[in-house]
């Protein structure tokens, strides 16, 4: 039976791949895609999502969500994703968002669900946190929360914090406290999934569909990361989606995870206790390794299924 999911995103060059993977995969039923400001403002992430779903001929409803975190100010990340969020690759415009704001729609879907729903978060946690904190009894309808978020060592937006966790740390803390299983694809995991020019070239050999071509074009704009000797760039968000589709590609460890919510330089850090030094309850599963060859094969195979 397919896994019912809600995908919350902020496209984003890697969100674009994650969206396509989710839409192309029969293992998942995407009930809705909800959008937040993140990599770039909501005024770009929303049309980007609509353009991507239209390109895939998808009828999954797309809903606008938060344009800022629960606390503090919105800050974008144009260095990786370009000013428009998709590296300057222009897609045909999509349609209009479906009426209903993200948090309201997430609550409605959970309320009406016959079976628990998996929440996938690949942007700031604001939409998911708003939904769960405004009607906490609905958490019983959440099967699990699968996130691309956090890091157990150093961050990417500050020395301490990963971008999604740092963008809305209070939102992420709400998810961690909600009592449902939380799964983390951290920076250490996504560092193993480097998009390289050779891997993009291999994807291109799989077909000539417009979605495959668009994703290859978008990924080609992502700067090669000096953190990885400029060999490639981490393909973060698809790791969270791929874990649901092919968990056997990953290894994982149960950990306790807490947020640094302080105002100082480590704000947004995910304190991931991989060796149970604190003895705190194990409230999260942290993905530790991924078979990158298998992951990129899966992505190529699924992208080639799309129009
Ligand atoms: C995360 O932040 C964004 O830049 C990416 O889309 C990903 O979700 C990586 O830190
Ligand atoms: Ca993202």
PDB file of C-alpha atoms in Angstrom, residues 7-289:
ATOM      1  CA  UNK A   7       5.248  17.259   1.415  1.00  0.00           C
ATOM      2  CA  UNK A   8       6.215  20.618   2.924  1.00  0.00           C
ATOM      3  CA  UNK A   9       8.896  22.416   0.902  1.00  0.00           C
ATOM      4  CA  UNK A  10      10.625  25.659  -0.141  1.00  0.00           C
ATOM      5  CA  UNK A  11      11.945  25.144  -3.698  1.00  0.00           C
ATOM      6  CA  UNK A  12      14.915  25.360  -3.913  1.00  0.00           C
ATOM      7  CA  UNK A  13      17.061  23.485  -6.407  1.00  0.00           C
ATOM      8  CA  UNK A  14      17.133  20.305  -4.309  1.00  0.00           C
ATOM      9  CA  UNK A  15      13.478  20.593  -3.270  1.00  0.00           C
ATOM     10  CA  UNK A  16      12.717  20.472  -7.002  1.00  0.00           C
ATOM     11  CA  UNK A  17      14.313  17.019  -7.237  1.00  0.00           C
ATOM     12  CA  UNK A  18      12.539  15.863  -4.067  1.00  0.00           C
ATOM     13  CA  UNK A  19       9.148  16.995  -5.420  1.00  0.00           C
ATOM     14  CA  UNK A  20       9.713  15.144  -8.693  1.00  0.00           C
ATOM     15  CA  UNK A  21      10.850  12.018  -6.857  1.00  0.00           C
ATOM     16  CA  UNK A  22       7.731  12.045  -4.682  1.00  0.00           C
ATOM     17  CA  UNK A  23       5.413  12.615  -7.656  1.00  0.00           C
ATOM     18  CA  UNK A  24       7.056   9.849  -9.702  1.00  0.00           C
ATOM     19  CA  UNK A  25       7.037   7.201  -6.980  1.00  0.00           C
ATOM     20  CA  UNK A  26       4.165   4.724  -6.624  1.00  0.00           C
ATOM     21  CA  UNK A  27       5.322   3.949  -3.078  1.00  0.00           C
ATOM     22  CA  UNK A  28       3.901   7.335  -2.000  1.00  0.00           C
ATOM     23  CA  UNK A  29       0.506   8.998  -2.261  1.00  0.00           C
ATOM     24  CA  UNK A  30       1.140  12.742  -2.102  1.00  0.00           C
ATOM     25  CA  UNK A  31      -1.993  14.228  -0.524  1.00  0.00           C
ATOM     26  CA  UNK A  32      -0.827  17.830  -0.711  1.00  0.00           C
ATOM     27  CA  UNK A  33       2.265  19.933  -1.216  1.00  0.00           C
ATOM     28  CA  UNK A  34       2.580  22.844   1.181  1.00  0.00           C
ATOM     29  CA  UNK A  35       5.029  25.659   0.654  1.00  0.00           C
ATOM     30  CA  UNK A  36       6.952  28.018   2.906  1.00  0.00           C
ATOM     31  CA  UNK A  37       9.408  30.812   2.339  1.00  0.00           C
ATOM     32  CA  UNK A  38      12.896  29.411   2.867  1.00  0.00           C
ATOM     33  CA  UNK A  39      15.589  29.199   0.267  1.00  0.00           C
ATOM     34  CA  UNK A  40      13.952  32.250  -1.278  1.00  0.00           C
ATOM     35  CA  UNK A  41      10.777  34.137  -0.393  1.00  0.00           C
ATOM     36  CA  UNK A  42       7.328  32.582  -0.595  1.00  0.00           C
ATOM     37  CA  UNK A  43       6.696  34.891  -3.559  1.00  0.00           C
ATOM     38  CA  UNK A  44       9.158  32.654  -5.445  1.00  0.00           C
ATOM     39  CA  UNK A  45       8.876  29.266  -3.698  1.00  0.00           C
ATOM     40  CA  UNK A  46       5.126  29.111  -4.337  1.00  0.00           C
ATOM     41  CA  UNK A  47       5.279  29.785  -8.116  1.00  0.00           C
ATOM     42  CA  UNK A  48       8.303  27.490  -8.313  1.00  0.00           C
ATOM     43  CA  UNK A  49       6.289  24.658  -6.759  1.00  0.00           C
ATOM     44  CA  UNK A  50       3.341  25.317  -9.051  1.00  0.00           C
ATOM     45  CA  UNK A  51       5.614  25.343 -12.101  1.00  0.00           C
ATOM     46  CA  UNK A  52       7.255  22.069 -11.064  1.00  0.00           C
ATOM     47  CA  UNK A  53       3.966  20.267 -10.417  1.00  0.00           C
ATOM     48  CA  UNK A  54       2.536  21.549 -13.715  1.00  0.00           C
ATOM     49  CA  UNK A  55       5.645  20.314 -15.532  1.00  0.00           C
ATOM     50  CA  UNK A  56       4.973  16.875 -14.047  1.00  0.00           C
ATOM     51  CA  UNK A  57       1.283  17.016 -15.061  1.00  0.00           C
ATOM     52  CA  UNK A  58       0.465  16.580 -11.376  1.00  0.00           C
ATOM     53  CA  UNK A  59      -2.967  17.273  -9.921  1.00  0.00           C
ATOM     54  CA  UNK A  60      -1.702  17.234  -6.321  1.00  0.00           C
ATOM     55  CA  UNK A  61      -2.970  20.405  -4.611  1.00  0.00           C
ATOM     56  CA  UNK A  62      -0.334  23.028  -3.785  1.00  0.00           C
ATOM     57  CA  UNK A  63      -1.010  25.335  -0.839  1.00  0.00           C
ATOM     58  CA  UNK A  64       0.689  28.542   0.245  1.00  0.00           C
ATOM     59  CA  UNK A  65       2.041  28.631   3.766  1.00  0.00           C
ATOM     60  CA  UNK A  66       4.238  30.716   6.014  1.00  0.00           C
ATOM     61  CA  UNK A  67       6.402  33.468   4.596  1.00  0.00           C
ATOM     62  CA  UNK A  68       8.433  33.784   7.803  1.00  0.00           C
ATOM     63  CA  UNK A  69       9.452  31.714  10.836  1.00  0.00           C
ATOM     64  CA  UNK A  70       7.431  31.529  14.054  1.00  0.00           C
ATOM     65  CA  UNK A  71       9.870  33.933  15.706  1.00  0.00           C
ATOM     66  CA  UNK A  72      12.299  36.365  14.136  1.00  0.00           C
ATOM     67  CA  UNK A  73      12.871  37.425  10.586  1.00  0.00           C
ATOM     68  CA  UNK A  74      12.881  35.632   7.267  1.00  0.00           C
ATOM     69  CA  UNK A  75      16.335  35.194   5.710  1.00  0.00           C
ATOM     70  CA  UNK A  76      16.813  33.612   2.284  1.00  0.00           C
ATOM     71  CA  UNK A  77      19.710  31.539   0.847  1.00  0.00           C
ATOM     72  CA  UNK A  78      20.270  32.798  -2.726  1.00  0.00           C
ATOM     73  CA  UNK A  79      23.954  31.738  -2.823  1.00  0.00           C
ATOM     74  CA  UNK A  80      23.059  28.112  -3.540  1.00  0.00           C
ATOM     75  CA  UNK A  81      19.655  28.403  -5.184  1.00  0.00           C
ATOM     76  CA  UNK A  82      19.930  31.673  -7.129  1.00  0.00           C
ATOM     77  CA  UNK A  83      17.716  34.708  -6.657  1.00  0.00           C
ATOM     78  CA  UNK A  84      14.663  32.832  -8.007  1.00  0.00           C
ATOM     79  CA  UNK A  85      15.266  29.564  -6.113  1.00  0.00           C
ATOM     80  CA  UNK A  86      15.718  27.431  -9.230  1.00  0.00           C
ATOM     81  CA  UNK A  87      19.128  28.652 -10.322  1.00  0.00           C
ATOM     82  CA  UNK A  88      17.689  30.934 -12.984  1.00  0.00           C
ATOM     83  CA  UNK A  89      16.166  28.043 -14.966  1.00  0.00           C
ATOM     84  CA  UNK A  90      12.882  29.409 -16.273  1.00  0.00           C
ATOM     85  CA  UNK A  91       9.993  26.934 -16.307  1.00  0.00           C
ATOM     86  CA  UNK A  92       6.591  27.474 -17.926  1.00  0.00           C
ATOM     87  CA  UNK A  93       4.375  29.088 -15.278  1.00  0.00           C
ATOM     88  CA  UNK A  94       2.129  26.737 -13.334  1.00  0.00           C
ATOM     89  CA  UNK A  95      -1.426  27.306 -12.208  1.00  0.00           C
ATOM     90  CA  UNK A  96      -2.811  28.916  -9.078  1.00  0.00           C
ATOM     91  CA  UNK A  97      -2.438  27.569  -5.569  1.00  0.00           C
ATOM     92  CA  UNK A  98      -5.362  25.593  -4.216  1.00  0.00           C
ATOM     93  CA  UNK A  99      -7.347  27.657  -1.674  1.00  0.00           C
ATOM     94  CA  UNK A 100      -6.513  26.996   1.965  1.00  0.00           C
ATOM     95  CA  UNK A 101      -3.391  27.905   3.898  1.00  0.00           C
ATOM     96  CA  UNK A 102      -0.829  25.222   4.616  1.00  0.00           C
ATOM     97  CA  UNK A 103      -1.364  24.767   8.358  1.00  0.00           C
ATOM     98  CA  UNK A 104      -5.161  24.667   7.965  1.00  0.00           C
ATOM     99  CA  UNK A 105      -4.901  22.164   5.128  1.00  0.00           C
ATOM    100  CA  UNK A 106      -2.475  19.927   7.023  1.00  0.00           C
ATOM    101  CA  UNK A 107      -4.881  19.865   9.983  1.00  0.00           C
ATOM    102  CA  UNK A 108      -7.860  19.120   7.736  1.00  0.00           C
ATOM    103  CA  UNK A 109      -6.075  16.261   6.000  1.00  0.00           C
ATOM    104  CA  UNK A 110      -5.008  14.784   9.346  1.00  0.00           C
ATOM    105  CA  UNK A 111      -8.505  15.164  10.799  1.00  0.00           C
ATOM    106  CA  UNK A 112     -10.091  13.407   7.821  1.00  0.00           C
ATOM    107  CA  UNK A 113      -7.419  10.734   7.396  1.00  0.00           C
ATOM    108  CA  UNK A 114      -8.485   7.107   7.699  1.00  0.00           C
ATOM    109  CA  UNK A 115      -4.893   6.075   8.398  1.00  0.00           C
ATOM    110  CA  UNK A 116      -1.960   8.018   9.875  1.00  0.00           C
ATOM    111  CA  UNK A 117      -0.200  10.370   7.480  1.00  0.00           C
ATOM    112  CA  UNK A 118       3.564  10.850   7.104  1.00  0.00           C
ATOM    113  CA  UNK A 119       4.723  14.462   7.116  1.00  0.00           C
ATOM    114  CA  UNK A 120       7.811  15.222   5.023  1.00  0.00           C
ATOM    115  CA  UNK A 121       9.559  18.509   5.791  1.00  0.00           C
ATOM    116  CA  UNK A 122      12.322  19.731   3.492  1.00  0.00           C
ATOM    117  CA  UNK A 123      12.208  23.428   4.365  1.00  0.00           C
ATOM    118  CA  UNK A 124      11.819  25.495   7.524  1.00  0.00           C
ATOM    119  CA  UNK A 125       9.500  23.652   9.964  1.00  0.00           C
ATOM    120  CA  UNK A 126       6.994  26.513  10.272  1.00  0.00           C
ATOM    121  CA  UNK A 127       3.995  25.077   8.398  1.00  0.00           C
ATOM    122  CA  UNK A 128       4.181  21.672  10.076  1.00  0.00           C
ATOM    123  CA  UNK A 129       4.726  23.219  13.502  1.00  0.00           C
ATOM    124  CA  UNK A 130       1.831  25.650  13.103  1.00  0.00           C
ATOM    125  CA  UNK A 131      -0.470  22.784  12.140  1.00  0.00           C
ATOM    126  CA  UNK A 132       0.474  20.580  15.079  1.00  0.00           C
ATOM    127  CA  UNK A 133       0.709  23.247  17.744  1.00  0.00           C
ATOM    128  CA  UNK A 134      -2.714  24.709  16.984  1.00  0.00           C
ATOM    129  CA  UNK A 135      -4.507  21.338  17.257  1.00  0.00           C
ATOM    130  CA  UNK A 136      -2.190  19.000  19.195  1.00  0.00           C
ATOM    131  CA  UNK A 137      -4.661  16.106  19.378  1.00  0.00           C
ATOM    132  CA  UNK A 138      -4.122  15.631  15.644  1.00  0.00           C
ATOM    133  CA  UNK A 139      -0.609  14.332  16.308  1.00  0.00           C
ATOM    134  CA  UNK A 140      -2.211  10.907  16.813  1.00  0.00           C
ATOM    135  CA  UNK A 141      -2.927  11.010  13.075  1.00  0.00           C
ATOM    136  CA  UNK A 142       0.743  11.617  12.253  1.00  0.00           C
ATOM    137  CA  UNK A 143       2.584   8.418  11.471  1.00  0.00           C
ATOM    138  CA  UNK A 144       6.021  10.021  11.436  1.00  0.00           C
ATOM    139  CA  UNK A 145       7.795  13.230  10.496  1.00  0.00           C
ATOM    140  CA  UNK A 146      10.649  12.850   8.019  1.00  0.00           C
ATOM    141  CA  UNK A 147      12.891  15.868   7.764  1.00  0.00           C
ATOM    142  CA  UNK A 148      15.882  17.121   5.864  1.00  0.00           C
ATOM    143  CA  UNK A 149      17.207  19.168   8.721  1.00  0.00           C
ATOM    144  CA  UNK A 150      20.042  19.569  11.170  1.00  0.00           C
ATOM    145  CA  UNK A 151      23.570  18.326  11.543  1.00  0.00           C
ATOM    146  CA  UNK A 152      25.374  16.415  14.249  1.00  0.00           C
ATOM    147  CA  UNK A 153      28.628  18.346  13.682  1.00  0.00           C
ATOM    148  CA  UNK A 154      29.014  21.606  11.802  1.00  0.00           C
ATOM    149  CA  UNK A 155      26.345  23.597  10.046  1.00  0.00           C
ATOM    150  CA  UNK A 156      26.141  25.089   6.574  1.00  0.00           C
ATOM    151  CA  UNK A 157      24.507  28.462   7.230  1.00  0.00           C
ATOM    152  CA  UNK A 158      26.448  29.125  10.453  1.00  0.00           C
ATOM    153  CA  UNK A 159      29.296  27.103  11.935  1.00  0.00           C
ATOM    154  CA  UNK A 160      26.708  25.550  14.260  1.00  0.00           C
ATOM    155  CA  UNK A 161      23.481  25.252  12.315  1.00  0.00           C
ATOM    156  CA  UNK A 162      21.994  23.746   9.190  1.00  0.00           C
ATOM    157  CA  UNK A 163      19.800  26.079   7.122  1.00  0.00           C
ATOM    158  CA  UNK A 164      16.344  24.535   7.672  1.00  0.00           C
ATOM    159  CA  UNK A 165      16.899  24.066  11.415  1.00  0.00           C
ATOM    160  CA  UNK A 166      18.313  27.569  11.738  1.00  0.00           C
ATOM    161  CA  UNK A 167      15.478  29.113   9.704  1.00  0.00           C
ATOM    162  CA  UNK A 168      12.852  28.127  12.280  1.00  0.00           C
ATOM    163  CA  UNK A 169      14.387  26.499  15.363  1.00  0.00           C
ATOM    164  CA  UNK A 170      11.251  26.981  17.469  1.00  0.00           C
ATOM    165  CA  UNK A 171       9.207  25.260  14.763  1.00  0.00           C
ATOM    166  CA  UNK A 172      11.593  22.327  14.740  1.00  0.00           C
ATOM    167  CA  UNK A 173      11.500  22.148  18.545  1.00  0.00           C
ATOM    168  CA  UNK A 174       7.704  21.831  18.357  1.00  0.00           C
ATOM    169  CA  UNK A 175       8.035  18.881  15.970  1.00  0.00           C
ATOM    170  CA  UNK A 176      10.594  17.210  18.246  1.00  0.00           C
ATOM    171  CA  UNK A 177       8.295  17.612  21.252  1.00  0.00           C
ATOM    172  CA  UNK A 178       5.118  16.412  19.560  1.00  0.00           C
ATOM    173  CA  UNK A 179       5.599  12.784  20.550  1.00  0.00           C
ATOM    174  CA  UNK A 180       5.623  11.260  17.068  1.00  0.00           C
ATOM    175  CA  UNK A 181       8.706   9.643  15.492  1.00  0.00           C
ATOM    176  CA  UNK A 182      10.986  12.181  13.833  1.00  0.00           C
ATOM    177  CA  UNK A 183      13.513  11.069  11.213  1.00  0.00           C
ATOM    178  CA  UNK A 184      16.453  13.316  10.291  1.00  0.00           C
ATOM    179  CA  UNK A 185      18.369  13.413   7.049  1.00  0.00           C
ATOM    180  CA  UNK A 186      21.186  15.633   8.321  1.00  0.00           C
ATOM    181  CA  UNK A 187      24.022  17.420   6.554  1.00  0.00           C
ATOM    182  CA  UNK A 188      26.329  14.503   7.355  1.00  0.00           C
ATOM    183  CA  UNK A 189      23.997  12.193   5.465  1.00  0.00           C
ATOM    184  CA  UNK A 190      23.456  14.502   2.504  1.00  0.00           C
ATOM    185  CA  UNK A 191      27.221  15.061   2.249  1.00  0.00           C
ATOM    186  CA  UNK A 192      27.343  11.450   1.020  1.00  0.00           C
ATOM    187  CA  UNK A 193      24.901  12.274  -1.813  1.00  0.00           C
ATOM    188  CA  UNK A 194      26.930  14.603  -4.012  1.00  0.00           C
ATOM    189  CA  UNK A 195      25.472  15.721  -7.311  1.00  0.00           C
ATOM    190  CA  UNK A 196      28.447  15.751  -9.626  1.00  0.00           C
ATOM    191  CA  UNK A 197      28.635  16.749 -13.299  1.00  0.00           C
ATOM    192  CA  UNK A 198      29.120  13.033 -14.105  1.00  0.00           C
ATOM    193  CA  UNK A 199      25.972  12.015 -12.231  1.00  0.00           C
ATOM    194  CA  UNK A 200      23.940  14.716 -13.992  1.00  0.00           C
ATOM    195  CA  UNK A 201      25.324  13.491 -17.326  1.00  0.00           C
ATOM    196  CA  UNK A 202      24.224   9.942 -16.457  1.00  0.00           C
ATOM    197  CA  UNK A 203      20.707  11.175 -15.624  1.00  0.00           C
ATOM    198  CA  UNK A 204      20.548  12.882 -19.014  1.00  0.00           C
ATOM    199  CA  UNK A 205      21.183   9.573 -20.780  1.00  0.00           C
ATOM    200  CA  UNK A 206      17.960   8.180 -19.292  1.00  0.00           C
ATOM    201  CA  UNK A 207      15.601  10.055 -21.575  1.00  0.00           C
ATOM    202  CA  UNK A 208      14.452  13.352 -22.976  1.00  0.00           C
ATOM    203  CA  UNK A 209      11.378  14.126 -20.860  1.00  0.00           C
ATOM    204  CA  UNK A 210      10.911  17.764 -19.919  1.00  0.00           C
ATOM    205  CA  UNK A 211      11.018  17.024 -16.161  1.00  0.00           C
ATOM    206  CA  UNK A 212      14.278  15.102 -16.439  1.00  0.00           C
ATOM    207  CA  UNK A 213      15.780  17.867 -18.567  1.00  0.00           C
ATOM    208  CA  UNK A 214      14.584  20.616 -16.219  1.00  0.00           C
ATOM    209  CA  UNK A 215      15.981  18.857 -13.161  1.00  0.00           C
ATOM    210  CA  UNK A 216      19.329  18.302 -14.871  1.00  0.00           C
ATOM    211  CA  UNK A 217      19.408  21.961 -15.934  1.00  0.00           C
ATOM    212  CA  UNK A 218      18.506  23.130 -12.417  1.00  0.00           C
ATOM    213  CA  UNK A 219      21.068  20.872 -10.759  1.00  0.00           C
ATOM    214  CA  UNK A 220      23.738  22.073 -13.189  1.00  0.00           C
ATOM    215  CA  UNK A 221      23.356  25.580 -11.745  1.00  0.00           C
ATOM    216  CA  UNK A 222      24.189  24.554  -8.177  1.00  0.00           C
ATOM    217  CA  UNK A 223      27.705  25.713  -7.313  1.00  0.00           C
ATOM    218  CA  UNK A 224      30.185  22.902  -6.690  1.00  0.00           C
ATOM    219  CA  UNK A 225      30.869  23.025  -2.982  1.00  0.00           C
ATOM    220  CA  UNK A 226      34.317  23.925  -1.671  1.00  0.00           C
ATOM    221  CA  UNK A 227      33.393  21.801   1.370  1.00  0.00           C
ATOM    222  CA  UNK A 228      33.726  18.792  -0.951  1.00  0.00           C
ATOM    223  CA  UNK A 229      36.786  19.919  -2.915  1.00  0.00           C
ATOM    224  CA  UNK A 230      34.410  21.299  -5.570  1.00  0.00           C
ATOM    225  CA  UNK A 231      33.668  17.750  -6.758  1.00  0.00           C
ATOM    226  CA  UNK A 232      29.918  18.224  -6.414  1.00  0.00           C
ATOM    227  CA  UNK A 233      27.133  19.650  -4.271  1.00  0.00           C
ATOM    228  CA  UNK A 234      25.087  17.809  -1.634  1.00  0.00           C
ATOM    229  CA  UNK A 235      21.645  16.792  -2.854  1.00  0.00           C
ATOM    230  CA  UNK A 236      19.909  17.333   0.483  1.00  0.00           C
ATOM    231  CA  UNK A 237      16.133  17.114   0.211  1.00  0.00           C
ATOM    232  CA  UNK A 238      15.658  14.013  -1.967  1.00  0.00           C
ATOM    233  CA  UNK A 239      17.379  11.985   0.786  1.00  0.00           C
ATOM    234  CA  UNK A 240      14.356  12.452   3.077  1.00  0.00           C
ATOM    235  CA  UNK A 241      11.908  11.349   0.376  1.00  0.00           C
ATOM    236  CA  UNK A 242      14.115   8.481  -0.789  1.00  0.00           C
ATOM    237  CA  UNK A 243      14.289   7.021   2.733  1.00  0.00           C
ATOM    238  CA  UNK A 244      10.532   6.411   2.585  1.00  0.00           C
ATOM    239  CA  UNK A 245      10.800   4.783  -0.828  1.00  0.00           C
ATOM    240  CA  UNK A 246      13.988   2.727  -0.392  1.00  0.00           C
ATOM    241  CA  UNK A 247      14.890   2.543   3.323  1.00  0.00           C
ATOM    242  CA  UNK A 248      17.321  -0.268   2.561  1.00  0.00           C
ATOM    243  CA  UNK A 249      19.648   2.313   0.979  1.00  0.00           C
ATOM    244  CA  UNK A 250      20.173   3.883   4.424  1.00  0.00           C
ATOM    245  CA  UNK A 251      21.463   3.031   7.872  1.00  0.00           C
ATOM    246  CA  UNK A 252      20.056   4.792  10.913  1.00  0.00           C
ATOM    247  CA  UNK A 253      20.467   5.247  14.647  1.00  0.00           C
ATOM    248  CA  UNK A 254      17.953   6.242  17.328  1.00  0.00           C
ATOM    249  CA  UNK A 255      19.134   9.331  19.218  1.00  0.00           C
ATOM    250  CA  UNK A 256      17.947  12.106  21.442  1.00  0.00           C
ATOM    251  CA  UNK A 257      17.823  15.450  19.636  1.00  0.00           C
ATOM    252  CA  UNK A 258      17.374  18.879  21.229  1.00  0.00           C
ATOM    253  CA  UNK A 259      17.393  22.346  19.725  1.00  0.00           C
ATOM    254  CA  UNK A 260      19.615  25.234  20.672  1.00  0.00           C
ATOM    255  CA  UNK A 261      17.046  28.031  20.883  1.00  0.00           C
ATOM    256  CA  UNK A 262      19.370  30.582  22.421  1.00  0.00           C
ATOM    257  CA  UNK A 263      20.082  33.946  20.817  1.00  0.00           C
ATOM    258  CA  UNK A 264      23.831  33.317  20.448  1.00  0.00           C
ATOM    259  CA  UNK A 265      25.997  32.029  17.634  1.00  0.00           C
ATOM    260  CA  UNK A 266      24.844  28.427  18.056  1.00  0.00           C
ATOM    261  CA  UNK A 267      21.146  29.254  17.620  1.00  0.00           C
ATOM    262  CA  UNK A 268      19.455  26.633  15.452  1.00  0.00           C
ATOM    263  CA  UNK A 269      21.963  23.908  16.234  1.00  0.00           C
ATOM    264  CA  UNK A 270      20.524  20.406  16.506  1.00  0.00           C
ATOM    265  CA  UNK A 271      22.152  18.759  19.520  1.00  0.00           C
ATOM    266  CA  UNK A 272      22.186  15.177  18.278  1.00  0.00           C
ATOM    267  CA  UNK A 273      23.317  12.758  20.970  1.00  0.00           C
ATOM    268  CA  UNK A 274      24.477   9.864  18.791  1.00  0.00           C
ATOM    269  CA  UNK A 275      26.224   8.074  21.660  1.00  0.00           C
ATOM    270  CA  UNK A 276      23.507   8.612  24.280  1.00  0.00           C
ATOM    271  CA  UNK A 277      25.768  10.684  26.499  1.00  0.00           C
ATOM    272  CA  UNK A 278      22.832  12.540  28.035  1.00  0.00           C
ATOM    273  CA  UNK A 279      20.628   9.536  28.705  1.00  0.00           C
ATOM    274  CA  UNK A 280      17.741  11.641  27.383  1.00  0.00           C
ATOM    275  CA  UNK A 281      14.787   9.804  25.788  1.00  0.00           C
ATOM    276  CA  UNK A 282      15.500   8.758  22.192  1.00  0.00           C
ATOM    277  CA  UNK A 283      13.099  11.058  20.356  1.00  0.00           C
ATOM    278  CA  UNK A 284      14.481  10.803  16.820  1.00  0.00           C
ATOM    279  CA  UNK A 285      15.974   8.503  14.230  1.00  0.00           C
ATOM    280  CA  UNK A 286      19.044   9.925  12.557  1.00  0.00           C
ATOM    281  CA  UNK A 287      19.959   8.578   9.128  1.00  0.00           C
ATOM    282  CA  UNK A 288      23.690   7.945   9.140  1.00  0.00           C
ATOM    283  CA  UNK A 289      24.714   6.478   5.802  1.00  0.00           C
TER     284      UNK A 289
END
